[in-house]
CSV table of C-alpha atoms and ligand atoms in Angstrom, one decimal:
chain,number,residue,atom,x,y,z
A,375,MET,CA,-16.1,-10.0,14.1
A,376,ASP,CA,-17.2,-6.6,12.7
A,377,LYS,CA,-19.1,-6.0,9.6
A,378,ILE,CA,-19.9,-2.9,7.6
A,379,VAL,CA,-23.6,-2.2,6.7
A,380,ILE,CA,-24.6,-0.3,3.7
A,381,ASP,CA,-28.1,0.9,2.5
A,382,GLY,CA,-27.1,1.9,-1.0
A,383,GLY,CA,-28.4,4.8,-3.6
A,384,ARG,CA,-27.7,7.8,-2.2
A,385,PRO,CA,-25.0,10.5,-4.2
A,386,LEU,CA,-22.2,11.3,-2.1
A,387,CYS,CA,-21.4,14.9,-1.6
A,388,GLY,CA,-19.0,17.0,0.5
A,389,GLN,CA,-15.5,17.1,1.5
A,390,VAL,CA,-13.1,14.4,2.9
A,391,LYS,CA,-9.7,14.7,4.3
A,392,ILE,CA,-7.2,12.2,3.1
A,393,SER,CA,-5.0,10.2,5.9
A,394,GLY,CA,-1.3,9.6,5.6
A,395,ALA,CA,0.0,6.8,3.2
A,396,LYS,CA,0.2,3.2,4.9
A,397,ASN,CA,2.8,2.2,2.3
A,398,ALA,CA,4.8,4.9,2.8
A,399,ALA,CA,4.8,4.8,6.1
A,400,LEU,CA,5.4,1.2,6.6
A,401,PRO,CA,9.4,1.3,5.0
A,402,ILE,CA,9.8,4.9,6.8
A,403,LEU,CA,8.9,3.8,10.2
A,404,MET,CA,11.3,0.7,9.4
A,405,ALA,CA,14.1,3.0,8.6
A,406,SER,CA,14.2,4.5,11.9
A,407,LEU,CA,16.1,1.4,13.1
A,408,LEU,CA,18.9,2.9,10.9
A,409,THR,CA,19.8,5.3,13.4
A,410,ASP,CA,20.4,6.3,17.1
A,411,GLY,CA,18.0,8.9,18.7
A,412,TRP,CA,14.4,9.8,18.5
A,413,CYS,CA,12.9,10.2,14.9
A,414,GLU,CA,9.6,11.9,14.6
A,415,PHE,CA,6.9,10.9,12.2
A,416,SER,CA,3.6,13.1,11.5
A,417,ASN,CA,0.6,12.2,9.6
A,418,VAL,CA,1.1,8.7,10.4
A,419,PRO,CA,-2.3,7.0,10.0
A,420,ASP,CA,-4.4,5.1,12.7
A,421,LEU,CA,-4.2,1.6,10.8
A,422,ARG,CA,-3.9,-1.9,12.1
A,423,ASP,CA,-0.5,-2.1,9.9
A,424,ILE,CA,0.9,0.9,11.8
A,425,ARG,CA,0.1,-1.0,15.0
A,426,SER,CA,1.9,-4.0,13.8
A,427,THR,CA,4.9,-2.3,12.7
A,428,ILE,CA,5.2,-0.6,16.0
A,429,GLU,CA,5.3,-4.2,17.7
A,430,ILE,CA,7.8,-5.2,15.6
A,431,LEU,CA,9.9,-1.9,16.2
A,432,GLU,CA,9.5,-2.5,19.9
A,433,TYR,CA,9.8,-6.5,19.7
A,434,LEU,CA,13.3,-5.3,18.3
A,435,GLY,CA,14.1,-3.2,21.1
A,436,ALA,CA,13.1,0.1,19.9
A,437,ARG,CA,11.4,2.7,22.2
A,438,VAL,CA,8.3,4.3,20.4
A,439,GLU,CA,5.7,6.9,21.6
A,440,ARG,CA,2.4,7.7,20.0
A,441,SER,CA,0.2,10.7,20.5
A,442,GLY,CA,-2.3,10.9,17.8
A,443,ARG,CA,-0.8,10.7,14.6
A,444,VAL,CA,2.6,11.7,15.6
A,445,VAL,CA,4.9,8.4,16.2
A,446,LYS,CA,8.5,9.0,17.9
A,447,VAL,CA,11.0,6.2,17.4
A,448,ASP,CA,14.6,6.0,19.0
A,449,GLY,CA,16.1,3.1,17.6
A,450,SER,CA,19.2,3.0,20.1
A,451,GLY,CA,18.3,0.0,22.1
A,452,LEU,CA,18.2,-2.3,19.1
A,453,ARG,CA,19.1,-5.4,20.7
A,454,ARG,CA,17.2,-8.4,18.7
A,455,ASP,CA,17.7,-9.0,14.9
A,456,GLU,CA,14.8,-11.4,14.7
A,457,ALA,CA,11.0,-10.8,13.3
A,458,PRO,CA,9.4,-13.9,14.2
A,459,TYR,CA,7.0,-15.7,12.6
A,460,ASP,CA,3.8,-14.6,14.7
A,461,ILE,CA,4.6,-11.5,13.9
A,462,VAL,CA,5.2,-11.7,10.2
A,463,ARG,CA,2.3,-13.9,9.3
A,464,LYS,CA,-0.1,-10.6,10.3
A,465,MET,CA,1.7,-8.4,8.2
A,466,ARG,CA,3.9,-9.8,5.0
A,467,ALA,CA,5.7,-6.1,4.9
A,468,SER,CA,7.6,-6.9,8.0
A,469,VAL,CA,10.2,-8.0,5.6
A,470,LEU,CA,10.7,-4.2,5.4
A,471,VAL,CA,12.9,-5.1,8.4
A,472,LEU,CA,15.5,-6.9,6.4
A,473,GLY,CA,17.5,-4.1,4.8
A,474,PRO,CA,17.8,-2.0,8.1
A,475,LEU,CA,18.5,-5.0,10.7
A,476,VAL,CA,21.4,-6.3,8.0
A,477,ALA,CA,22.5,-2.4,7.3
A,478,ARG,CA,22.6,-1.4,11.3
A,479,LEU,CA,23.4,-5.3,13.1
A,480,GLY,CA,25.1,-7.1,10.1
A,481,ARG,CA,22.3,-9.9,10.5
A,482,ALA,CA,18.9,-10.6,10.1
A,483,ARG,CA,16.3,-13.2,10.8
A,484,VAL,CA,13.0,-13.0,9.1
A,485,SER,CA,10.3,-15.1,8.9
A,486,LEU,CA,9.6,-16.2,5.2
A,487,PRO,CA,6.2,-14.2,4.4
A,488,GLY,CA,4.0,-17.0,3.0
A,489,GLY,CA,1.9,-16.1,-0.1
A,490,CYS,CA,-1.3,-14.2,0.3
A,491,ALA,CA,-4.8,-13.8,-1.1
A,492,ILE,CA,-3.8,-11.9,-4.1
A,493,GLY,CA,-0.9,-13.9,-5.3
A,494,ALA,CA,2.6,-15.9,-4.2
A,495,ARG,CA,4.3,-12.5,-3.6
A,496,PRO,CA,7.9,-14.2,-3.4
A,497,ILE,CA,10.9,-12.0,-2.0
A,498,ASN,CA,13.2,-13.9,-3.8
A,499,LEU,CA,14.5,-10.3,-5.4
A,500,HIS,CA,15.1,-8.8,-2.0
A,501,LEU,CA,17.2,-11.9,-1.2
A,502,GLN,CA,19.2,-11.6,-4.5
A,503,GLY,CA,20.0,-7.7,-3.7
A,504,LEU,CA,21.1,-8.4,-0.4
A,505,ALA,CA,23.2,-11.2,-1.7
A,506,SER,CA,24.7,-8.7,-3.9
A,507,LEU,CA,25.6,-6.4,-1.5
A,508,GLY,CA,27.7,-9.1,0.2
A,509,ALA,CA,25.1,-10.5,2.6
A,510,LYS,CA,25.4,-14.3,3.0
A,511,ILE,CA,21.7,-15.8,2.5
A,512,THR,CA,20.3,-19.1,4.2
A,513,LEU,CA,16.8,-20.4,4.3
A,514,SER,CA,16.1,-22.6,7.1
A,515,HIS,CA,13.1,-24.1,9.1
A,516,GLY,CA,10.6,-21.2,7.4
A,517,TYR,CA,13.5,-18.2,8.0
A,518,VAL,CA,15.4,-16.2,6.0
A,519,GLU,CA,18.9,-15.4,7.5
A,520,ALA,CA,21.5,-12.3,6.0
A,521,GLU,CA,24.7,-11.9,7.7
A,522,CYS,CA,27.5,-9.4,6.5
A,523,SER,CA,29.8,-7.4,8.6
A,524,ARG,CA,29.5,-4.9,6.4
A,525,LEU,CA,27.4,-4.6,3.5
A,526,ARG,CA,29.6,-3.3,0.1
A,527,GLY,CA,27.8,-1.1,-3.0
A,528,ALA,CA,26.9,-3.0,-5.8
A,529,GLU,CA,24.9,-2.7,-8.9
A,530,ILE,CA,21.7,-4.4,-8.7
A,531,TYR,CA,19.1,-5.0,-11.4
A,532,PHE,CA,15.3,-6.0,-10.5
A,533,ASP,CA,13.9,-8.4,-13.4
A,534,VAL,CA,10.4,-7.3,-12.2
A,535,VAL,CA,9.6,-4.1,-10.8
A,536,THR,CA,9.3,-4.4,-7.0
A,537,VAL,CA,8.2,-1.7,-4.7
A,538,THR,CA,9.3,-3.0,-1.2
A,539,GLY,CA,12.2,-4.6,-2.8
A,540,THR,CA,13.6,-1.4,-3.9
A,541,GLU,CA,12.7,0.0,-0.5
A,542,ASN,CA,14.3,-2.9,1.5
A,543,LEU,CA,17.6,-2.8,-0.9
A,544,MET,CA,18.1,1.2,-0.5
A,545,THR,CA,17.7,0.8,3.2
A,546,ALA,CA,20.4,-1.6,2.9
A,547,ALA,CA,22.4,0.2,0.9
A,548,VAL,CA,22.5,3.8,2.9
A,549,LEU,CA,25.2,2.0,5.5
A,550,ALA,CA,27.1,0.1,3.0
A,551,GLU,CA,30.4,0.9,1.8
A,552,GLY,CA,30.7,2.5,-1.6
A,553,LYS,CA,28.0,3.1,-3.9
A,554,THR,CA,25.0,1.2,-5.3
A,555,VAL,CA,22.7,1.7,-8.1
A,556,LEU,CA,19.3,0.1,-8.2
A,557,ARG,CA,18.2,-0.6,-11.9
A,558,ASN,CA,14.7,-1.4,-13.1
A,559,ALA,CA,13.6,0.3,-9.3
A,560,ALA,CA,10.0,1.1,-8.7
A,561,ARG,CA,9.0,4.6,-9.0
A,562,GLU,CA,6.2,4.6,-6.8
A,563,PRO,CA,5.6,7.8,-4.8
A,564,GLU,CA,6.1,5.8,-1.6
A,565,VAL,CA,9.7,4.7,-3.0
A,566,VAL,CA,10.7,8.7,-3.5
A,567,ALA,CA,8.8,9.5,0.2
A,568,LEU,CA,11.6,6.7,1.9
A,569,ALA,CA,14.4,8.3,-0.1
A,570,ASP,CA,13.2,11.6,0.9
A,571,ALA,CA,13.1,10.8,4.4
A,572,LEU,CA,16.7,8.7,4.3
A,573,ASN,CA,18.1,11.9,2.8
A,574,ALA,CA,16.6,14.0,5.9
A,575,MET,CA,18.3,11.4,8.2
A,576,GLY,CA,21.8,11.9,6.4
A,577,ALA,CA,22.0,9.5,3.2
A,578,GLU,CA,23.0,10.2,0.3
A,579,ILE,CA,20.3,9.1,-2.5
A,580,GLN,CA,19.9,10.3,-5.8
A,581,GLY,CA,17.2,9.4,-8.8
A,582,ALA,CA,14.3,8.0,-6.6
A,583,GLY,CA,11.3,8.4,-8.7
A,584,THR,CA,13.0,7.4,-11.9
A,585,ALA,CA,13.9,3.5,-12.3
A,586,GLU,CA,17.9,4.0,-11.9
A,587,ILE,CA,18.4,5.1,-8.1
A,588,VAL,CA,21.8,5.9,-7.1
A,589,ILE,CA,22.9,5.0,-3.2
A,590,GLN,CA,26.2,6.6,-2.0
A,591,GLY,CA,26.9,4.9,1.4
A,592,VAL,CA,27.6,7.0,4.3
A,593,ASP,CA,29.1,5.9,8.1
A,594,CYS,CA,25.8,6.8,10.0
A,595,LEU,CA,22.4,8.4,10.0
A,596,ASN,CA,21.1,10.7,12.3
A,597,PRO,CA,17.3,11.0,13.5
A,598,ALA,CA,14.8,13.4,11.8
A,599,ARG,CA,11.5,14.8,11.7
A,600,ILE,CA,9.3,13.3,8.8
A,601,GLU,CA,5.9,14.1,7.8
A,602,ILE,CA,4.0,11.3,5.8
A,603,ILE,CA,2.8,11.9,2.0
A,604,PRO,CA,-1.0,11.4,1.9
A,605,ASP,CA,-2.4,8.2,0.6
A,606,ARG,CA,-3.0,7.9,-2.9
A,607,ILE,CA,-5.0,4.9,-2.9
A,608,GLU,CA,-7.5,6.5,-0.1
A,609,THR,CA,-7.7,9.3,-2.8
A,610,GLY,CA,-8.2,6.9,-5.6
A,611,THR,CA,-10.9,5.3,-3.6
A,612,PHE,CA,-12.9,8.5,-2.8
A,613,MET,CA,-12.4,9.5,-6.7
A,614,THR,CA,-14.4,6.2,-7.5
A,615,ALA,CA,-17.0,6.8,-4.8
A,616,ALA,CA,-18.1,10.1,-6.3
A,617,ALA,CA,-18.3,8.5,-10.0
A,618,ILE,CA,-19.9,5.7,-8.4
A,619,THR,CA,-22.7,7.3,-6.5
A,620,GLY,CA,-23.3,10.0,-8.9
A,621,GLY,CA,-21.9,12.3,-6.5
A,622,ASP,CA,-19.8,15.5,-5.9
A,623,ILE,CA,-16.9,15.1,-3.7
A,624,THR,CA,-13.8,17.4,-3.1
A,625,ILE,CA,-11.0,15.5,-1.8
A,626,CYS,CA,-8.4,17.9,0.5
A,627,ASN,CA,-5.1,17.4,2.1
A,628,CYS,CA,-4.2,14.8,-1.3
A,629,LEU,CA,-1.6,15.0,-3.9
A,630,PRO,CA,-3.2,15.2,-7.2
A,631,GLN,CA,0.3,14.6,-9.2
A,632,HIS,CA,0.3,10.9,-7.7
A,633,VAL,CA,-3.1,9.8,-9.1
A,634,GLU,CA,-3.0,11.2,-12.7
A,635,ALA,CA,-3.4,7.8,-13.8
A,636,ILE,CA,-6.8,7.6,-12.1
A,637,SER,CA,-7.7,11.0,-12.9
A,638,GLU,CA,-7.5,10.2,-16.7
A,639,LYS,CA,-9.6,6.8,-16.2
A,640,LEU,CA,-12.1,8.7,-14.6
A,641,ARG,CA,-12.6,11.5,-17.0
A,642,GLN,CA,-12.7,9.1,-19.9
A,643,THR,CA,-15.7,7.5,-17.9
A,644,GLY,CA,-17.4,10.8,-18.4
A,645,ALA,CA,-16.8,11.9,-14.4
A,646,GLU,CA,-15.3,15.6,-14.0
A,647,VAL,CA,-12.2,15.9,-12.5
A,648,GLU,CA,-11.1,19.3,-11.3
A,649,VAL,CA,-7.5,19.6,-9.7
A,650,GLY,CA,-6.8,21.8,-7.2
A,651,GLU,CA,-2.9,22.5,-5.6
A,652,ASP,CA,-3.8,19.9,-2.6
A,653,THR,CA,-7.3,19.1,-3.5
A,654,ILE,CA,-9.5,17.0,-6.4
A,655,ARG,CA,-13.1,17.7,-7.0
A,656,VAL,CA,-14.9,14.7,-8.7
A,657,ARG,CA,-18.2,14.8,-9.9
A,658,GLY,CA,-20.1,11.7,-11.2
A,659,CYS,CA,-21.9,11.6,-14.2
A,660,ARG,CA,-24.8,9.1,-15.7
A,661,PRO,CA,-24.3,7.0,-17.4
A,662,VAL,CA,-20.9,6.0,-16.8
A,663,THR,CA,-19.0,5.0,-19.8
A,664,SER,CA,-17.1,1.7,-19.8
A,665,VAL,CA,-13.6,1.9,-20.5
A,666,ASP,CA,-10.6,-0.7,-20.4
A,667,VAL,CA,-8.1,-0.4,-17.4
A,668,LYS,CA,-4.4,-2.6,-17.3
A,669,THR,CA,-2.8,-2.2,-14.0
A,670,LEU,CA,1.1,-1.3,-14.3
A,671,PRO,CA,3.7,-0.1,-12.0
A,672,TYR,CA,3.9,3.6,-11.2
A,673,PRO,CA,2.8,6.1,-13.1
A,674,GLY,CA,0.6,3.6,-14.7
A,675,PHE,CA,-3.1,2.6,-13.3
A,676,PRO,CA,-2.3,1.4,-10.0
A,677,THR,CA,-3.1,-2.1,-8.8
A,678,ASP,CA,-4.5,-1.5,-5.8
A,679,MET,CA,-7.1,0.7,-7.5
A,680,GLN,CA,-8.3,-2.3,-10.1
A,681,ALA,CA,-10.9,-4.0,-7.7
A,682,GLN,CA,-12.5,-0.4,-6.9
A,683,PHE,CA,-12.6,0.5,-10.3
A,684,MET,CA,-14.2,-2.8,-11.2
A,685,ALA,CA,-17.0,-1.8,-9.1
A,686,LEU,CA,-17.5,1.4,-11.3
A,687,MET,CA,-17.3,-0.5,-14.4
A,688,ALA,CA,-19.9,-3.1,-13.2
A,689,VAL,CA,-22.6,-0.3,-13.5
A,690,ALA,CA,-21.2,1.4,-16.5
A,691,ASP,CA,-23.2,1.4,-19.8
A,692,GLY,CA,-20.7,-1.1,-22.3
A,693,HIS,CA,-18.0,-3.7,-21.5
A,694,SER,CA,-14.9,-3.1,-19.8
A,695,LEU,CA,-11.6,-5.0,-20.1
A,696,ILE,CA,-9.8,-5.0,-16.7
A,697,THR,CA,-6.2,-6.4,-17.1
A,698,GLU,CA,-4.2,-7.6,-13.9
A,699,THR,CA,-0.4,-7.3,-14.6
A,700,ILE,CA,1.2,-7.3,-11.1
A,701,PHE,CA,-0.3,-10.1,-9.0
A,702,GLU,CA,-1.4,-13.2,-10.5
A,703,ASN,CA,-4.6,-13.8,-8.5
A,704,ARG,CA,-6.4,-10.5,-7.5
A,705,PHE,CA,-9.6,-11.0,-9.1
A,706,ILE,CA,-10.9,-12.7,-6.1
A,707,HIS,CA,-13.4,-9.7,-5.2
A,708,VAL,CA,-15.4,-11.0,-8.8
A,709,SER,CA,-17.2,-14.0,-7.3
A,710,GLU,CA,-18.4,-11.4,-4.4
A,711,LEU,CA,-19.4,-8.7,-6.8
A,712,ARG,CA,-21.1,-11.6,-9.0
A,713,ARG,CA,-23.3,-12.1,-5.8
A,714,LEU,CA,-24.3,-8.3,-6.1
A,715,GLY,CA,-25.6,-8.9,-9.5
A,716,ALA,CA,-22.5,-7.9,-11.3
A,717,ASP,CA,-21.9,-9.7,-14.8
A,718,ILE,CA,-18.0,-10.5,-15.0
A,719,THR,CA,-16.1,-13.3,-16.7
A,720,VAL,CA,-12.6,-14.1,-15.8
A,721,SER,CA,-9.8,-15.4,-18.3
A,722,GLY,CA,-6.6,-15.7,-16.7
A,723,ASN,CA,-5.2,-12.1,-16.1
A,724,THR,CA,-8.2,-10.5,-17.6
A,725,ALA,CA,-12.1,-9.8,-16.5
A,726,LEU,CA,-14.5,-8.7,-19.1
A,727,VAL,CA,-16.9,-6.6,-16.9
A,728,ARG,CA,-20.5,-6.4,-18.7
A,729,GLY,CA,-22.0,-3.4,-17.2
A,730,VAL,CA,-25.7,-3.8,-15.8
A,731,ALA,CA,-28.3,-1.5,-15.0
A,732,GLY,CA,-28.0,-1.6,-11.3
A,733,LEU,CA,-26.5,-3.9,-8.4
A,734,SER,CA,-29.0,-5.2,-5.5
A,735,GLY,CA,-27.4,-5.5,-1.8
A,736,ALA,CA,-26.4,-8.7,-0.5
A,737,PRO,CA,-24.4,-10.2,2.5
A,738,VAL,CA,-20.6,-10.4,0.8
A,739,MET,CA,-17.1,-11.0,2.1
A,740,ALA,CA,-13.9,-9.4,2.2
A,741,THR,CA,-11.0,-11.2,1.2
A,742,ASP,CA,-8.1,-8.7,1.0
A,743,LEU,CA,-7.7,-4.8,1.8
A,744,ARG,CA,-8.8,-3.5,-1.5
A,745,ALA,CA,-11.4,-6.0,-2.3
A,746,SER,CA,-13.1,-4.7,0.9
A,747,ALA,CA,-12.9,-1.1,-0.5
A,748,CYS,CA,-14.4,-2.4,-3.9
A,749,LEU,CA,-17.6,-4.1,-2.1
A,750,ILE,CA,-18.1,-1.0,0.1
A,751,LEU,CA,-18.1,0.8,-3.3
A,752,ALA,CA,-20.4,-1.4,-4.7
A,753,GLY,CA,-22.6,-1.6,-1.7
A,754,LEU,CA,-22.9,2.2,-1.8
A,755,VAL,CA,-24.8,2.3,-5.3
A,756,ALA,CA,-26.5,-1.4,-4.7
A,757,GLU,CA,-30.3,-1.0,-4.2
A,758,GLY,CA,-31.2,-2.0,-0.7
A,759,THR,CA,-28.7,-3.2,2.3
A,760,THR,CA,-24.9,-5.1,1.5
A,761,VAL,CA,-23.3,-6.3,4.2
A,762,VAL,CA,-19.6,-6.7,4.2
A,763,ASN,CA,-18.2,-9.3,6.4
A,764,ARG,CA,-14.6,-9.6,7.5
A,765,VAL,CA,-13.8,-5.7,7.6
A,766,TYR,CA,-10.4,-6.5,9.3
A,767,HIS,CA,-9.0,-6.5,6.3
A,768,LEU,CA,-10.3,-3.1,5.6
A,769,ASP,CA,-8.7,-1.8,9.1
A,770,ARG,CA,-5.4,-2.8,7.8
A,771,GLY,CA,-5.4,0.3,5.5
A,772,TYR,CA,-8.4,2.6,5.8
A,773,GLU,CA,-8.5,5.0,8.8
A,774,ALA,CA,-12.2,4.7,9.8
A,775,LEU,CA,-13.4,4.5,6.0
A,776,GLU,CA,-17.2,4.4,7.1
A,777,LYS,CA,-17.3,7.3,9.2
A,778,LYS,CA,-15.7,9.1,6.2
A,779,PHE,CA,-18.1,7.9,4.1
A,780,ALA,CA,-21.3,8.8,6.1
A,781,SER,CA,-19.5,12.2,6.6
A,782,LEU,CA,-20.5,12.3,2.5
A,783,GLY,CA,-23.8,11.3,3.3
A,784,ALA,CA,-23.5,7.4,2.6
A,785,ALA,CA,-25.9,5.2,4.7
A,786,ILE,CA,-23.3,3.2,6.4
A,787,GLY,CA,-22.3,2.0,9.6
A,788,ARG,CA,-20.1,-0.4,11.3
A,789,VAL,CA,-21.6,-3.5,13.4
A,790,SER,CA,-19.6,-5.9,15.9
B,1287,EPZ,C1,3.5,-3.0,-2.5
B,1287,EPZ,O1,3.7,-4.4,-2.0
B,1287,EPZ,C2,2.6,-2.4,-1.9
B,1287,EPZ,N1,2.6,-3.0,-0.3
B,1287,EPZ,C3,1.4,-3.3,-2.3
B,1287,EPZ,O2,0.1,-3.1,-1.6
B,1287,EPZ,C4,1.3,-3.0,-3.7
B,1287,EPZ,O3,-0.1,-3.8,-4.3
B,1287,EPZ,C5,2.6,-3.5,-4.7
B,1287,EPZ,O4,3.3,-3.0,-4.1
B,1287,EPZ,C6,2.2,-3.2,-5.9
B,1287,EPZ,O5,2.4,-1.7,-6.2
B,1287,EPZ,C7,3.5,-2.2,0.2
B,1287,EPZ,O6,4.0,-1.3,0.0
B,1287,EPZ,C8,3.9,-2.5,1.9
B,1287,EPZ,P1,6.1,-5.9,-5.5
B,1287,EPZ,P2,5.3,-5.4,-2.9
B,1287,EPZ,O7,7.3,-6.4,-4.9
B,1287,EPZ,O8,5.8,-4.8,-2.6
B,1287,EPZ,C9,6.8,-9.7,-7.8
B,1287,EPZ,C10,-1.9,-2.5,-0.6
B,1287,EPZ,O9,-2.9,-3.2,-0.7
B,1287,EPZ,N2,8.1,-10.0,-7.0
B,1287,EPZ,O10,6.2,-4.6,-6.2
B,1287,EPZ,O11,4.7,-6.7,-2.1
B,1287,EPZ,C11,5.4,-10.1,-6.7
B,1287,EPZ,O12,5.2,-11.6,-6.8
B,1287,EPZ,C12,-0.8,-3.8,-0.9
B,1287,EPZ,O13,-1.7,-1.8,0.1
B,1287,EPZ,C13,8.8,-10.9,-7.0
B,1287,EPZ,O14,8.6,-12.0,-8.1
B,1287,EPZ,O15,4.4,-5.8,-4.3
B,1287,EPZ,C14,4.3,-9.3,-7.6
B,1287,EPZ,O16,3.9,-10.2,-9.1
B,1287,EPZ,C15,-1.1,-5.0,-1.4
B,1287,EPZ,N3,9.8,-11.3,-6.3
B,1287,EPZ,C16,5.1,-8.0,-8.1
B,1287,EPZ,O17,6.6,-8.4,-8.2
B,1287,EPZ,C17,10.2,-10.2,-5.0
B,1287,EPZ,O18,11.2,-10.7,-4.8
B,1287,EPZ,C18,5.0,-6.9,-7.7
B,1287,EPZ,O19,5.2,-6.8,-6.5
B,1287,EPZ,C19,9.0,-9.1,-5.4
B,1287,EPZ,C20,8.1,-9.1,-5.8
């Protein structure tokens, strides 16, 4: 199993290029199942989760060709309607096949994703939405089956803002008969990117990016060429790296408008954040000022940046209250940060981070994708050597992160 080894204490300086967004690429690749012919996707990041998605598409019968960061998918050969346990357990976002399969084949059988480290993460709202569109939902032997000869448009209200729930219902509704309205829909940029991709394929979707999305069903979609948007969480991770190491990083190929909440929070800690058209320059400062943060659905501060920001607050000059409102168990990285010398107390969904003068390197264990990034950030500023174990979590969502940090001057490497 690979490890990341870091000798901390160096300010990171230079330029870094952001890769395509994992959480945009996954639903967009799945949407290729909605049409015959070759869809072409560019700026697709080279990640484990993308390879898992390609495995699912090929298992279902699609043809996939990949050359560097261009992936082509032909959904013509779609012949299976089932996503088996062995595939879903590797990547819970496999549930995103539900919408396209029911829309295209009238039937889907998908292994229920179990919980994960950060929470139970049920898919009840996905299933309620599909039932509203006329699908017959049955649960048996760990699988969910959804059946309907042709979905009919409906008004769907989400009790809780759900990103993949919104995406699944969008991909189900595009071929339904009549109009579908999604209320209290997720507003994330990845939802907008999926709507843009579907509209490029001939769908009629309006309101993506707002809490109310209107989808007029069409009879069929056509293949399209789509570029994946930059990853806003990778962008925020590098912004935080500049702040935590007191460095000066220019982030290229990003969309500053997607990280406004992160920019604002970092400014409050004293960092200088300079925004260009597709660049952001962040200069860290000393001391780092402690600030409170609460995670919220977009455009609020993203839950996927909570762990990374906690690493920064661990070395700030006061007390920071971090409140996690999206997932019920997303503080697993706290015990690992404590091993590096952080002073953090957790009570329910709130963590009180008392900044310390410095962290000291130690072996730590990654428990999920964003916790991995948090521990690497902490290692970059800790005195001495930090070894982050179980980096397979990291490889799910970051493309060659250690190489990018090394290009910015970090003493970091991967050992098998
Ligand atoms: C997406 O997960 C992202 N994953 C997550 O990123 C991200 O943390 C999350 O949205 C929140 O922004 C992908 O896009 C592939 P949700 P998702 O449905 O869609 C509850 C990463 O690190 N809920 O928006 O699974 C749920 O339990 C990952 O890249 C229900 O109760 O998250 C959670 O508390 C981690 N019932 C809240 O809603 C449902 O049917 C938000 O979850 C669905 C969700």
